[in-house]
Coordinates of C-alpha atoms and ligand atoms in Angstrom, one line a residue:
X1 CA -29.8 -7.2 6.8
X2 CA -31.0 -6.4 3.2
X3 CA -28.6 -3.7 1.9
X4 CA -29.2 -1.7 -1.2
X5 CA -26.6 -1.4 -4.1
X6 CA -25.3 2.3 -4.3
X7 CA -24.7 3.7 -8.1
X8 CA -26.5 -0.2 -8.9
X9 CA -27.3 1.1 -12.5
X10 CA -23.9 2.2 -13.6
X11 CA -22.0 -1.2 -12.1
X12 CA -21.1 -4.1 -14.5
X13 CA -23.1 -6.9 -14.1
X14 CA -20.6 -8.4 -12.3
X15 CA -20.4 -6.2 -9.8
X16 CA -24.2 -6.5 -8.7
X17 CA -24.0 -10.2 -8.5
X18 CA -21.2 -9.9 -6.1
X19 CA -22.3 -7.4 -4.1
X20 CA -25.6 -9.5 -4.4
X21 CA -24.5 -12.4 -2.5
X22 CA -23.6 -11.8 1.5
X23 CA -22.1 -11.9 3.9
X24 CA -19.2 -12.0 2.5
X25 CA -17.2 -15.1 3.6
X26 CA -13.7 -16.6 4.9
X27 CA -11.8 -18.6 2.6
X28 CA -10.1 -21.2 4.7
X29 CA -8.4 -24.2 3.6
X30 CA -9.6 -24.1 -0.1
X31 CA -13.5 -23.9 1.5
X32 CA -15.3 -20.6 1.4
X33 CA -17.3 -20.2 5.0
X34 CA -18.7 -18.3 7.7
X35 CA -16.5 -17.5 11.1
X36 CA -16.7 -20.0 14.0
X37 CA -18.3 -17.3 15.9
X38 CA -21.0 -16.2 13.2
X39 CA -19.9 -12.8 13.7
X40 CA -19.9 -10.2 10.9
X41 CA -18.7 -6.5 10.0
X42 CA -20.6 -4.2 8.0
X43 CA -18.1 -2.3 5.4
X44 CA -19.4 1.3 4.4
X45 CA -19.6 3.2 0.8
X46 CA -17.5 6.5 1.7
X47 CA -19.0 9.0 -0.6
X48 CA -22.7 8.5 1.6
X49 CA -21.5 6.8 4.4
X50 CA -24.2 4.1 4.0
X51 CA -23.4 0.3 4.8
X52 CA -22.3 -1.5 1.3
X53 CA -21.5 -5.2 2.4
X54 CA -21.9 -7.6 5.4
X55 CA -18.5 -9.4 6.1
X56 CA -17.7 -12.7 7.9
X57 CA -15.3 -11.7 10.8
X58 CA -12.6 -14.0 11.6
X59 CA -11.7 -14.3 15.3
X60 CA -8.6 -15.9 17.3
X61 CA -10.1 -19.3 16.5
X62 CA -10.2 -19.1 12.8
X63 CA -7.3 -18.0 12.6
X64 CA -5.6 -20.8 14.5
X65 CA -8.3 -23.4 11.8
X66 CA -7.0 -20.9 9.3
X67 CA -3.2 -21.6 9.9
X68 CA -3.6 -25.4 10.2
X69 CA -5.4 -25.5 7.3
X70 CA -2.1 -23.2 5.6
X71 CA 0.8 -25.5 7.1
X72 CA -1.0 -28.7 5.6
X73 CA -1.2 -26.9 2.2
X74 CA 2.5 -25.8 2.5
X75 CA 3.2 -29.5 2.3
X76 CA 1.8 -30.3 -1.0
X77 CA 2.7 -26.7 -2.4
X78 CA 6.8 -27.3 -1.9
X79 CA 6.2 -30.2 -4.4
X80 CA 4.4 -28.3 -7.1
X81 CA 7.1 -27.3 -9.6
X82 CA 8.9 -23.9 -10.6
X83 CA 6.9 -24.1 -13.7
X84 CA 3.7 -25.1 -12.5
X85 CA 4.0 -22.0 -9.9
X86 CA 4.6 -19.6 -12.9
X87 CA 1.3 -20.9 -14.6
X88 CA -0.7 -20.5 -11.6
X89 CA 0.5 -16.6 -11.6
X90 CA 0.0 -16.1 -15.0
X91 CA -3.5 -17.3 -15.2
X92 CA -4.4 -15.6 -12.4
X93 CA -3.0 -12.4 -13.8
X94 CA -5.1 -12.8 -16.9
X95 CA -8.1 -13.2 -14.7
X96 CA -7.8 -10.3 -12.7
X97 CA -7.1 -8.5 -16.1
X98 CA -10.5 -10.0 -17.2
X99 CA -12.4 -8.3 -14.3
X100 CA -10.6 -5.2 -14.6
X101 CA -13.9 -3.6 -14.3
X102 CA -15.3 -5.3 -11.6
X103 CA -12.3 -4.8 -9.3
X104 CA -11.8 -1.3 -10.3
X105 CA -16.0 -0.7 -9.2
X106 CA -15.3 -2.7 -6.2
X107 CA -12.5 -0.5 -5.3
X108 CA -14.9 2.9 -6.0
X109 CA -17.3 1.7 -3.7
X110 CA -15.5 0.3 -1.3
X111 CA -12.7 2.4 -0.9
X112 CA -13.9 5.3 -2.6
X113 CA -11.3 6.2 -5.2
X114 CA -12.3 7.3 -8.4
X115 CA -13.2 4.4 -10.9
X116 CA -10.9 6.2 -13.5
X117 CA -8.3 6.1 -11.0
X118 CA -8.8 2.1 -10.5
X119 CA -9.0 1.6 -13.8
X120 CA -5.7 3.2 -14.8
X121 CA -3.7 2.1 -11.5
X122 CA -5.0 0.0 -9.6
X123 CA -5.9 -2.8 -11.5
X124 CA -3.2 -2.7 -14.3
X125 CA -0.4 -2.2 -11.9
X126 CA -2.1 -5.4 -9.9
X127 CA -1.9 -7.1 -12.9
X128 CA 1.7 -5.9 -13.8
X129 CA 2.5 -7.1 -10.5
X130 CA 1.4 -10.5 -11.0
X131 CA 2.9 -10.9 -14.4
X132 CA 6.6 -10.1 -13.0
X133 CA 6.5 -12.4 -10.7
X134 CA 5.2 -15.0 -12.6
X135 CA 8.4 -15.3 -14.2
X136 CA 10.8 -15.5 -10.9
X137 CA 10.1 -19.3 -10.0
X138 CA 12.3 -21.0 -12.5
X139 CA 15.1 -18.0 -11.8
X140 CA 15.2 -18.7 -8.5
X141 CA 18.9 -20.2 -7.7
X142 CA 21.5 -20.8 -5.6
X143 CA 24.6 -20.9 -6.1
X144 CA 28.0 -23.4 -5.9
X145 CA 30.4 -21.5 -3.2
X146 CA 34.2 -21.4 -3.2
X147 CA 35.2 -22.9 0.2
X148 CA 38.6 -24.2 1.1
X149 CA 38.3 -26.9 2.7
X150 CA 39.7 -29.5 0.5
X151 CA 37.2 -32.6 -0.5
X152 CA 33.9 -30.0 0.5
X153 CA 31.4 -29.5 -1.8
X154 CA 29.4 -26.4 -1.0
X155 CA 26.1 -25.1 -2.8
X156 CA 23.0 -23.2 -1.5
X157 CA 19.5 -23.7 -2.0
X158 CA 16.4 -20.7 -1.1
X159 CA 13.7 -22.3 0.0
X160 CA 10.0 -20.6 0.8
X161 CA 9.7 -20.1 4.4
X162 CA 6.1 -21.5 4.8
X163 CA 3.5 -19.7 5.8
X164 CA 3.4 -15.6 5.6
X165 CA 1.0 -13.4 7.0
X166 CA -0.1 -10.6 4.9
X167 CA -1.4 -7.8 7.0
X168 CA -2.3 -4.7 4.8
X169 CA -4.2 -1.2 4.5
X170 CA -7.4 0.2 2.5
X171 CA -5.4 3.1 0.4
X172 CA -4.4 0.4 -2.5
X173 CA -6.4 -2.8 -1.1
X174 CA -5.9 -4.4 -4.4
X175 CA -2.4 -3.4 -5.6
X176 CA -1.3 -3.9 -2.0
X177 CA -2.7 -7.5 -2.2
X178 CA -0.6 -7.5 -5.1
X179 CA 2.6 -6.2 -3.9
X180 CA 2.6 -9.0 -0.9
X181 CA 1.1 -12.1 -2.7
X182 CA 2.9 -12.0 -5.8
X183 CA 6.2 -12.8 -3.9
X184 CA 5.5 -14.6 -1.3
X185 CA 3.9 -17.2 -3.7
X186 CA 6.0 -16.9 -6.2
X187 CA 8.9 -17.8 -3.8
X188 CA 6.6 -21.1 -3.0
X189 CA 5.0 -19.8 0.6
X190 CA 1.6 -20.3 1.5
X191 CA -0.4 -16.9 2.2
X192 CA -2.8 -16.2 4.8
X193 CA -4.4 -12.5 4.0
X194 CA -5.4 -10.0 6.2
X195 CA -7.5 -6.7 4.4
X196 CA -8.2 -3.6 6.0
X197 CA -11.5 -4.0 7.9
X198 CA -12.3 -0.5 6.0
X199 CA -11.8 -2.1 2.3
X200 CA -12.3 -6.2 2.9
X201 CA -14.3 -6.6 -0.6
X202 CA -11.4 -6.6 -3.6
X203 CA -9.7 -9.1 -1.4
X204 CA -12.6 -11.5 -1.6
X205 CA -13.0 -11.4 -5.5
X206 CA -9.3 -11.6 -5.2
X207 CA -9.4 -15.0 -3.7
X208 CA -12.5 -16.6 -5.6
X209 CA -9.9 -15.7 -8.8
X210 CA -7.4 -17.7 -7.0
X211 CA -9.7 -20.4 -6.9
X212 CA -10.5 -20.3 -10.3
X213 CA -7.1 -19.9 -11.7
X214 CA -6.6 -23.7 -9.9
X215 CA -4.2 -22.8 -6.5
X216 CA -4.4 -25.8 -4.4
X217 CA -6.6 -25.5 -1.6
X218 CA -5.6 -24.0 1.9
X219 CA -2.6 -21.6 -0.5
X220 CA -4.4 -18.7 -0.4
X221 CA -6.1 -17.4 2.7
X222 CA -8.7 -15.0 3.2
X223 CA -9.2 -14.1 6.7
X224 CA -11.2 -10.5 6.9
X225 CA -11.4 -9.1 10.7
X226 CA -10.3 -6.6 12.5
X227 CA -6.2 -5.7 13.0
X228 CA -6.5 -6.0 16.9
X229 CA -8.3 -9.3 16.8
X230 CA -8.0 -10.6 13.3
X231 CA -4.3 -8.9 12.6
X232 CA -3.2 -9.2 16.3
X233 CA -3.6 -13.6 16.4
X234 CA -2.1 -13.9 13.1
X235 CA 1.2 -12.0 13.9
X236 CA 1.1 -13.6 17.5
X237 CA 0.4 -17.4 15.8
X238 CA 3.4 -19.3 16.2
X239 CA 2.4 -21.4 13.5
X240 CA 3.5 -18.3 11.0
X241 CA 6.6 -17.7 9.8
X242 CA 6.0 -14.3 8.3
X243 CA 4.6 -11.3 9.0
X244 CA 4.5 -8.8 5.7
X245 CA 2.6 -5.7 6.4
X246 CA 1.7 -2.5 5.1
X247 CA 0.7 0.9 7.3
X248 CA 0.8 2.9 10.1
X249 CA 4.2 2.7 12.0
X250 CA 2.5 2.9 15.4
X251 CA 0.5 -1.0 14.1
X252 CA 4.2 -1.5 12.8
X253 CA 5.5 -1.6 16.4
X254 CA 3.1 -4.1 17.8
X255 CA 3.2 -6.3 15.4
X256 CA 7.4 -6.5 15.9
X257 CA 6.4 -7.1 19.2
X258 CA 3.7 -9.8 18.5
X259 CA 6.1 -11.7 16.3
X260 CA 8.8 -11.8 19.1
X261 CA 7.2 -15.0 19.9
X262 CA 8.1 -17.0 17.6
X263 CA 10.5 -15.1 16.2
X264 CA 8.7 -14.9 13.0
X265 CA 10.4 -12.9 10.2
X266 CA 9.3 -9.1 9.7
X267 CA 9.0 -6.5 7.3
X268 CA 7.3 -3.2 7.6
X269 CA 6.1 -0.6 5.2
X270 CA 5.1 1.9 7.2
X271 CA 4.0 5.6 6.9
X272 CA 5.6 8.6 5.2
X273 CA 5.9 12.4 5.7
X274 CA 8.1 12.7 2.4
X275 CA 9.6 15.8 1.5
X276 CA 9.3 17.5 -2.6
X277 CA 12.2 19.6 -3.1
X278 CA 11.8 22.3 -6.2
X279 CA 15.2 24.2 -7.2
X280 CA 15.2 27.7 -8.5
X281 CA 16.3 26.1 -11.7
X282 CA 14.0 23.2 -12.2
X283 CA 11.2 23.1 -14.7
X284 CA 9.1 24.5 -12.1
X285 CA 5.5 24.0 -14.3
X286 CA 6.1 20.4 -14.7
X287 CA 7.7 20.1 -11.2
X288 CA 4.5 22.4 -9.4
X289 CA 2.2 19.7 -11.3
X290 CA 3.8 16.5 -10.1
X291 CA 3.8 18.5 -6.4
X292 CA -0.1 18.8 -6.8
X293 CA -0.3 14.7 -8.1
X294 CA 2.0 13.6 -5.3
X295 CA -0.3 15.1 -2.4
X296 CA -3.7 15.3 -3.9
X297 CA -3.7 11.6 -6.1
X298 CA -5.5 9.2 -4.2
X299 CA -7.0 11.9 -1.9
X300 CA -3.7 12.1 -0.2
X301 CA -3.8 8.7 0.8
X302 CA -0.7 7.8 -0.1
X303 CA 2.4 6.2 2.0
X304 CA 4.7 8.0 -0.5
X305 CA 2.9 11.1 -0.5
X306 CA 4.8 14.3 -1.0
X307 CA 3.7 16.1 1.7
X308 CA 6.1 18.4 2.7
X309 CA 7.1 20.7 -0.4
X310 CA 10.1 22.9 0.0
X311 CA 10.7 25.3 -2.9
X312 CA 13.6 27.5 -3.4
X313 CA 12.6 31.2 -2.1
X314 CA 13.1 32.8 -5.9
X315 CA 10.6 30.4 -7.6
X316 CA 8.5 29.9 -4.4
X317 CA 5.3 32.1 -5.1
X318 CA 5.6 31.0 -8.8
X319 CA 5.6 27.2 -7.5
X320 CA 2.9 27.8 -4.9
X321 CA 0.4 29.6 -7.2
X322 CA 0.7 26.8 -10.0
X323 CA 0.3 23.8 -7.1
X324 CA -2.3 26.3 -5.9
X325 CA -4.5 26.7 -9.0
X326 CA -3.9 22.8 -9.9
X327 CA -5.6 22.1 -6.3
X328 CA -8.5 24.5 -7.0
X329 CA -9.2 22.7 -10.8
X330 CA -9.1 19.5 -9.1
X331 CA -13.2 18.6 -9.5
X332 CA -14.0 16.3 -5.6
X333 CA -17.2 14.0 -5.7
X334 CA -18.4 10.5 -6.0
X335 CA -16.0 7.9 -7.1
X336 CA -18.6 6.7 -9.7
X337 CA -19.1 10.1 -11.5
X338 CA -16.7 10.2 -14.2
X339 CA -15.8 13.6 -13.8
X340 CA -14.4 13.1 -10.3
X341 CA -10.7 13.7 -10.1
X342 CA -10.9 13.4 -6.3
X343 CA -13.0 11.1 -4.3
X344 CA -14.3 10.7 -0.5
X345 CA -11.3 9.7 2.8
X346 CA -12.3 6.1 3.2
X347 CA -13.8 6.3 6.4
X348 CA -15.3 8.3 8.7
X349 CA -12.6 7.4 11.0
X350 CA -9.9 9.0 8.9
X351 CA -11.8 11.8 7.8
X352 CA -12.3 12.7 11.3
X353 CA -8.6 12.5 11.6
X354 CA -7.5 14.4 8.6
X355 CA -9.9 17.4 9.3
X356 CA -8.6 17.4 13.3
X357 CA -5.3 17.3 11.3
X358 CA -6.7 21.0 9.2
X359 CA -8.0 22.2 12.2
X360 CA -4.7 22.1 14.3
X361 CA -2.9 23.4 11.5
X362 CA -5.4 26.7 11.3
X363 CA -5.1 27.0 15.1
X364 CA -1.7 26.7 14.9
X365 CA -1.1 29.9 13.3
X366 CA -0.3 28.5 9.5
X367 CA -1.8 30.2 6.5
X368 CA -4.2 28.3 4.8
X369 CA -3.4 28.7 0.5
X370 CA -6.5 27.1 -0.2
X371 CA -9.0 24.5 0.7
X372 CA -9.4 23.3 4.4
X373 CA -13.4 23.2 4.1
X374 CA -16.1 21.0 2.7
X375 CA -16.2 20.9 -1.5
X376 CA -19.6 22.0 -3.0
X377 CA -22.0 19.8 -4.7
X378 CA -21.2 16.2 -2.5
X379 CA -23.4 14.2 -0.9
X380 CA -23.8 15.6 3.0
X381 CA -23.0 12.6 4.7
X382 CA -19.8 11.4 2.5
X383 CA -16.1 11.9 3.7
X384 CA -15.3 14.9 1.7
X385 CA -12.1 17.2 2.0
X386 CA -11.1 20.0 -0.1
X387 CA -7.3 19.6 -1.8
X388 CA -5.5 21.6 1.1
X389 CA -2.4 24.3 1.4
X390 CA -0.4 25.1 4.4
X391 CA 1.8 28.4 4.5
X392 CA 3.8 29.6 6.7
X393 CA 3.8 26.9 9.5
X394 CA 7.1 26.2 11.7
X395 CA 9.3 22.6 11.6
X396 CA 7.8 22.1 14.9
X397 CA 4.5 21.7 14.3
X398 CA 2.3 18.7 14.6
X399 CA 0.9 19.0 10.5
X400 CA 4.7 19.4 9.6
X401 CA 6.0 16.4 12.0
X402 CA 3.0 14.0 11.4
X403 CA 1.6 11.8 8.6
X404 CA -1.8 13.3 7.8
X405 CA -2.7 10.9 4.8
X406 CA -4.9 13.2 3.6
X407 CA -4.9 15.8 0.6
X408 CA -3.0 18.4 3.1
X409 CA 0.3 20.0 1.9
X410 CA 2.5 22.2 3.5
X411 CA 4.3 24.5 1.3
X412 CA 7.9 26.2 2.9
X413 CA 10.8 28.3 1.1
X414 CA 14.6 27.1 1.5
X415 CA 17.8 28.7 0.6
X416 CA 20.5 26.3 0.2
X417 CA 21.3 22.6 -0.3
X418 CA 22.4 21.7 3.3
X419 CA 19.6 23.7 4.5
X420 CA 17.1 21.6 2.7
X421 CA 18.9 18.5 3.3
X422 CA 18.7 19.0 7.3
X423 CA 14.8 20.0 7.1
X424 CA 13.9 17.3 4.7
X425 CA 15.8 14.8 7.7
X426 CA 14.2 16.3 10.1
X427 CA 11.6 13.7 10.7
X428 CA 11.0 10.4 11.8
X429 CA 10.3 9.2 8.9
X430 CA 12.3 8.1 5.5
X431 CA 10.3 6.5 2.6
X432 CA 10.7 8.5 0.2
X433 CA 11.7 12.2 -1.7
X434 CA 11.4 14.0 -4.6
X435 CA 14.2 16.3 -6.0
X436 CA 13.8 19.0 -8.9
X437 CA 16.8 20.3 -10.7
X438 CA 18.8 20.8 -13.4
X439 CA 21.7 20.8 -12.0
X440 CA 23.2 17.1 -12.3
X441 CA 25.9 17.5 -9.1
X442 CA 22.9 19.2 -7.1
X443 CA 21.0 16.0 -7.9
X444 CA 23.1 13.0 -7.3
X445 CA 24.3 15.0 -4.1
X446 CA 21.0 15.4 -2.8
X447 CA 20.2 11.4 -3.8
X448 CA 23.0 10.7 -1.4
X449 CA 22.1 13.2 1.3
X450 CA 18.2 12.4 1.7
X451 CA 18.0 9.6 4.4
X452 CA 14.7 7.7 2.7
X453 CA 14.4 4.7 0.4
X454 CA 13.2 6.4 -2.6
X455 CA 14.2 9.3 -4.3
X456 CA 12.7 10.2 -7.2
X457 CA 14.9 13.2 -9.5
X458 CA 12.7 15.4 -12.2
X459 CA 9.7 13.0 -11.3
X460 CA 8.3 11.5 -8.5
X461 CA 5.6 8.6 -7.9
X462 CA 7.3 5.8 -10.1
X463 CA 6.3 2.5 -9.3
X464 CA 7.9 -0.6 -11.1
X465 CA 7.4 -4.0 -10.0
X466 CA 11.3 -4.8 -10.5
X467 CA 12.6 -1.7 -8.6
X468 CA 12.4 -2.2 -4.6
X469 CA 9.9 0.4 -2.6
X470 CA 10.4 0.5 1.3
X471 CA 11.6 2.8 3.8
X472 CA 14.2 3.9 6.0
X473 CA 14.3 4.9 9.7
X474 CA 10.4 4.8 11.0
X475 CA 8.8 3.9 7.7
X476 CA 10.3 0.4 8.2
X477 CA 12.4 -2.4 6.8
X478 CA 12.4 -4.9 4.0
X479 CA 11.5 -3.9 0.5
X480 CA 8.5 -4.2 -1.7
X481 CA 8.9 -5.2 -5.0
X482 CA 11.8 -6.2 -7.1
X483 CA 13.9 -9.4 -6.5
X484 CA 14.9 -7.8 -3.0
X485 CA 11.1 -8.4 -1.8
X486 CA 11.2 -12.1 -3.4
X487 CA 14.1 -12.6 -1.3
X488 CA 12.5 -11.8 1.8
X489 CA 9.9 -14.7 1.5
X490 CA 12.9 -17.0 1.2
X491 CA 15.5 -19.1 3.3
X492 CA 18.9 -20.0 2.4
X493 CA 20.4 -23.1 3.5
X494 CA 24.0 -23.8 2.7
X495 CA 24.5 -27.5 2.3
X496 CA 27.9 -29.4 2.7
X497 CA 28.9 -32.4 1.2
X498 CA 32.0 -34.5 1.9
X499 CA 33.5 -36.1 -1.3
Ligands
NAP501 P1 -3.4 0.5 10.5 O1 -4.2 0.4 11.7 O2 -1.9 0.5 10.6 O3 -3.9 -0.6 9.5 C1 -3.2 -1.4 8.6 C2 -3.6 -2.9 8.8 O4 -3.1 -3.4 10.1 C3 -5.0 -3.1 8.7 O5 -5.3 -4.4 8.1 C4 -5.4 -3.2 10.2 O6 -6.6 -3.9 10.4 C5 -4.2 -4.0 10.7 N1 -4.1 -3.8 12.2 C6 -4.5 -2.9 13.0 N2 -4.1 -3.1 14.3 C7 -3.4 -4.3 14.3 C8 -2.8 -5.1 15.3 N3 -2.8 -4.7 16.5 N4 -2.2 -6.2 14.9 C9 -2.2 -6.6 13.6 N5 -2.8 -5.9 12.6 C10 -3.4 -4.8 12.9 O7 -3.7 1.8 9.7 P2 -5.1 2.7 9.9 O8 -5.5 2.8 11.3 O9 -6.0 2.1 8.9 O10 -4.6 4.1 9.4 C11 -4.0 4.9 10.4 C12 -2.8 5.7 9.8 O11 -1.9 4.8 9.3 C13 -3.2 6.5 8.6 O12 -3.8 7.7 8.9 C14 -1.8 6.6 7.9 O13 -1.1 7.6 8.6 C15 -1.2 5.3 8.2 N6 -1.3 4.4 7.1 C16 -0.2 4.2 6.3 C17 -0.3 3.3 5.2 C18 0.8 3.1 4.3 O14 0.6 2.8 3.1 N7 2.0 3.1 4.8 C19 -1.5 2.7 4.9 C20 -2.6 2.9 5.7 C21 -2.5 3.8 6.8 P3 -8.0 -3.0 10.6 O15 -8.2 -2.3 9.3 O16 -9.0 -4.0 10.8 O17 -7.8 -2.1 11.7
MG502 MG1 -15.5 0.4 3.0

């Protein structure tokens, strides 16, 4: 199939010769190549619809190639030094840093985000990434314990665990690349990576970095597929001893159940329906305009979204007109055009969803604030929402329970602390919160009270590569980020010597 290169005169030169060359292939074992089957996906561009790239699919049998290919690498890899490990990570920060624009296109077209938006996150928060764990190699310790048996010499050493599976989602499909990879391999595993079939394209410039930067071959893995085939051998094989993956809780489940097998270590980062709590006495401008960022930034496509905004009933129609009128500025188009603030869903799939998600909430009986229609002005056949407001909708209801991932808020008055504290728990979720006060007491109280594994106080959305990001209750276990990730790609074996 000859495909034609959307936007093709604003990309970076780059960008055309990649997109130039397809299908896209499997890297497997150091060796890039085509599937055992021959079989290939088509990935689309969001804001047309239109195909953008032919990708090799990876079935059951690659995968079991794939993870030979992995454990035989793991071999060599234990022997390559702390130091070596770091320069690896380094270089290959610098190259991703290099490509910045290429990734960040890739991403727009791909995904659909704006290129601003990949530009200023994406990409420099990948590279961040990278960077900090780069240096965690020659920290990584164990330590001399104080036993009492006499004549016993007791110490502990972490070792890598050998091959993880990365299984991850199209919302961030470089950063999340990032936020898997940089740990596992910085604690010495070898990585087999799964993309979102929506978003497979980052991940292969990705890996022809990690080539370049000089990772021994059959370290890094690309395998792009689909999650029931693709996803569904690799967190079955028992030849993997990890399973790190990031989306929807209900893919969560089976893969728990998948890795029962082998008893293959877990962790989950899973969905979100995270509540944004505005005092009466909070610096309600600057609090209204994170509100707007934390739904409407990324098109709503965030895990840590904040979704449900409760605002205390004095300053509530003061709160909801400023979030209001911040939704309405927010200018919705193609990725490419540099005065988008808001770009396409990323498939058709999820657009469907999120507008059945609008639709149920009309029907429902809530108020819609503004949006809940097509924008103006965007190309007929792209996956356009408007920013969206919810009123006046009950606890009960399915837009108020569920995880939309979309640009849909729902806007609700409180009264008191413990009020707000029981509503904001009210859900099955727990991965994050945001909490707007003054009032220092109110604050810390709240921290403690809010069952999730963020909260963010007088701002919300800060990401740090040092500071673990994961969830509580149905948004999962295990942390991103931070040494806490690191030391979920590792083992600890105590070791005993007789003197
Ligand atoms: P998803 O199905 O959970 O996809 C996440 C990853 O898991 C993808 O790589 C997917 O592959 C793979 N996968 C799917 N089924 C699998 C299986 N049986 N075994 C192993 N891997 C499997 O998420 P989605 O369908 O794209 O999105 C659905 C909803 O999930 C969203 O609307 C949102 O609510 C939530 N979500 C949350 C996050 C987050 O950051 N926590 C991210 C994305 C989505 P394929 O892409 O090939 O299916
Ligand atoms: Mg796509």
């Amino acid at each position: 199939m000859t495909l034609t290169i959307p936007y093709e005169a604003q990309l970076h030169a780059g960008t055309i010769a990649f997109l130039s060359s397809q299908p896209k292939q499997l890297l497997i074992g150091g060796r890039w190549t085509a599937s055992v089957s021959g079989k290939t996906f088509t990935t689309y561009e969001p804001s047309t619809g239109q195909p953008l790239a032919e990708v090799c699919e990876a079935q059951a049998e690659d995968v079991d190639v794939a993870v030979i290919a992995a454990r035989a690498a793991f071999d060599q890899w234990r022997k390559v030094t702390p130091y070596q490990r770091e320069r690896l990570l380094q270089k290959l920060a610098d190259l991703i840093e290099q490509h910045a624009q290429e990734f960040a296109e890739i991403e727009t077209l791909d995904n659909g985000k704006p290129l601003s938006a990949g530009l200023a996150i994406d990409v420099p928060s990948t590279v961040e990434m990278f960077r900090y764990y780069a240096g965690w190699p020659t920290k990584i310790e164990g330590d001399v314990k104080s036993v009492s048996i006499p004549n016993r010499l007791n110490y502990t050493l972490r070792e890598p665990l050998g091959v993880v599976g990365a299984i991850i989602p199209w919302n961030f499909p470089l950063s999340m690349i990032s936020w898997k990879l940089a740990p596992a391999l910085a604690a010495g595993n070898c990585v087999i990576l799964k993309p979102a079939e929506q978003t497979p394209l980052s991940a292969v410039l990705f890996c022809e970095l990690t080539c370049q930067a000089g990772f021994p071959d059959g370290v890094i893995t690309l395998l792009n597929g689909r999650g029931e085939i693709t996803g569904a051998a690799l967190a079955a094989h028992s030849g993997v001893d990890k399973i790190a993956f990031t989306g929807s809780t209900e893919v969560g489940r089976l893969i728990m159940k998948a890795a029962a097998g082998n008893l293959k270590r877990v962790s989950l980062e899973l969905g979100g329906k995270s509540p944004h709590i505005i005092f009466d006495d909070a610096d309600v401008e600057t609090a209204a305009s994170y509100a707007a960022g934390s739904i409407f930034g990324n098109a709503g496509q965030s895990c840590n979204a904040g979704s449900r905004l409760f605002v205390q009933r004095k300053v509530y129609d003061r709160v909801v007109e400023s979030v209001t009128n911040h939704a309405k500025k927010i200018r919705v188009g193609v990725g490419m055009d540099a005065a988008t603030d808001m770009g396409p869903l990323t498939s058709l799939e999820h657009y469907q969803r999120v507008t059945h998600y609008i639709e149920l909430g009309r029907d429902g009986g809530a108020t819609v604030r503004t949006g809940a229609q097509r924008p103006d002005g965007v190309p007929e056949s792209g996956y356009f929402v408007t920013p969206t407001i919810f009123e006046n909708t009950s606890d009960d209801m399915a837009v108020v329970r569920e995880e939309i991932f979309g640009p849909v808020l729902i806007a609700t008055p409180f009264d008191t602390v413990e009020e707000v504290a029981q509503r904001a728990n009210n859900t099955l979720y727990g991965l994050a919160a945001g909490v707007w006060t003054r009032d220092i007491s109110r604050a810390h109280k709240l921290a403690g009270l809010l069952q999730s594994g963020t909260v963010w106080v007088n701002c919300y959305s800060q990401f740090d590569p040092a500071s673990p990001f994961g969830g509580y209750k149905q948004s999962g276990f295990g942390r991103d980020m931070g040494h806490e990730a690191l030391d979920l790609y590792m083992n600890i074996k105590s070791v005993w010597v007789g003197l």
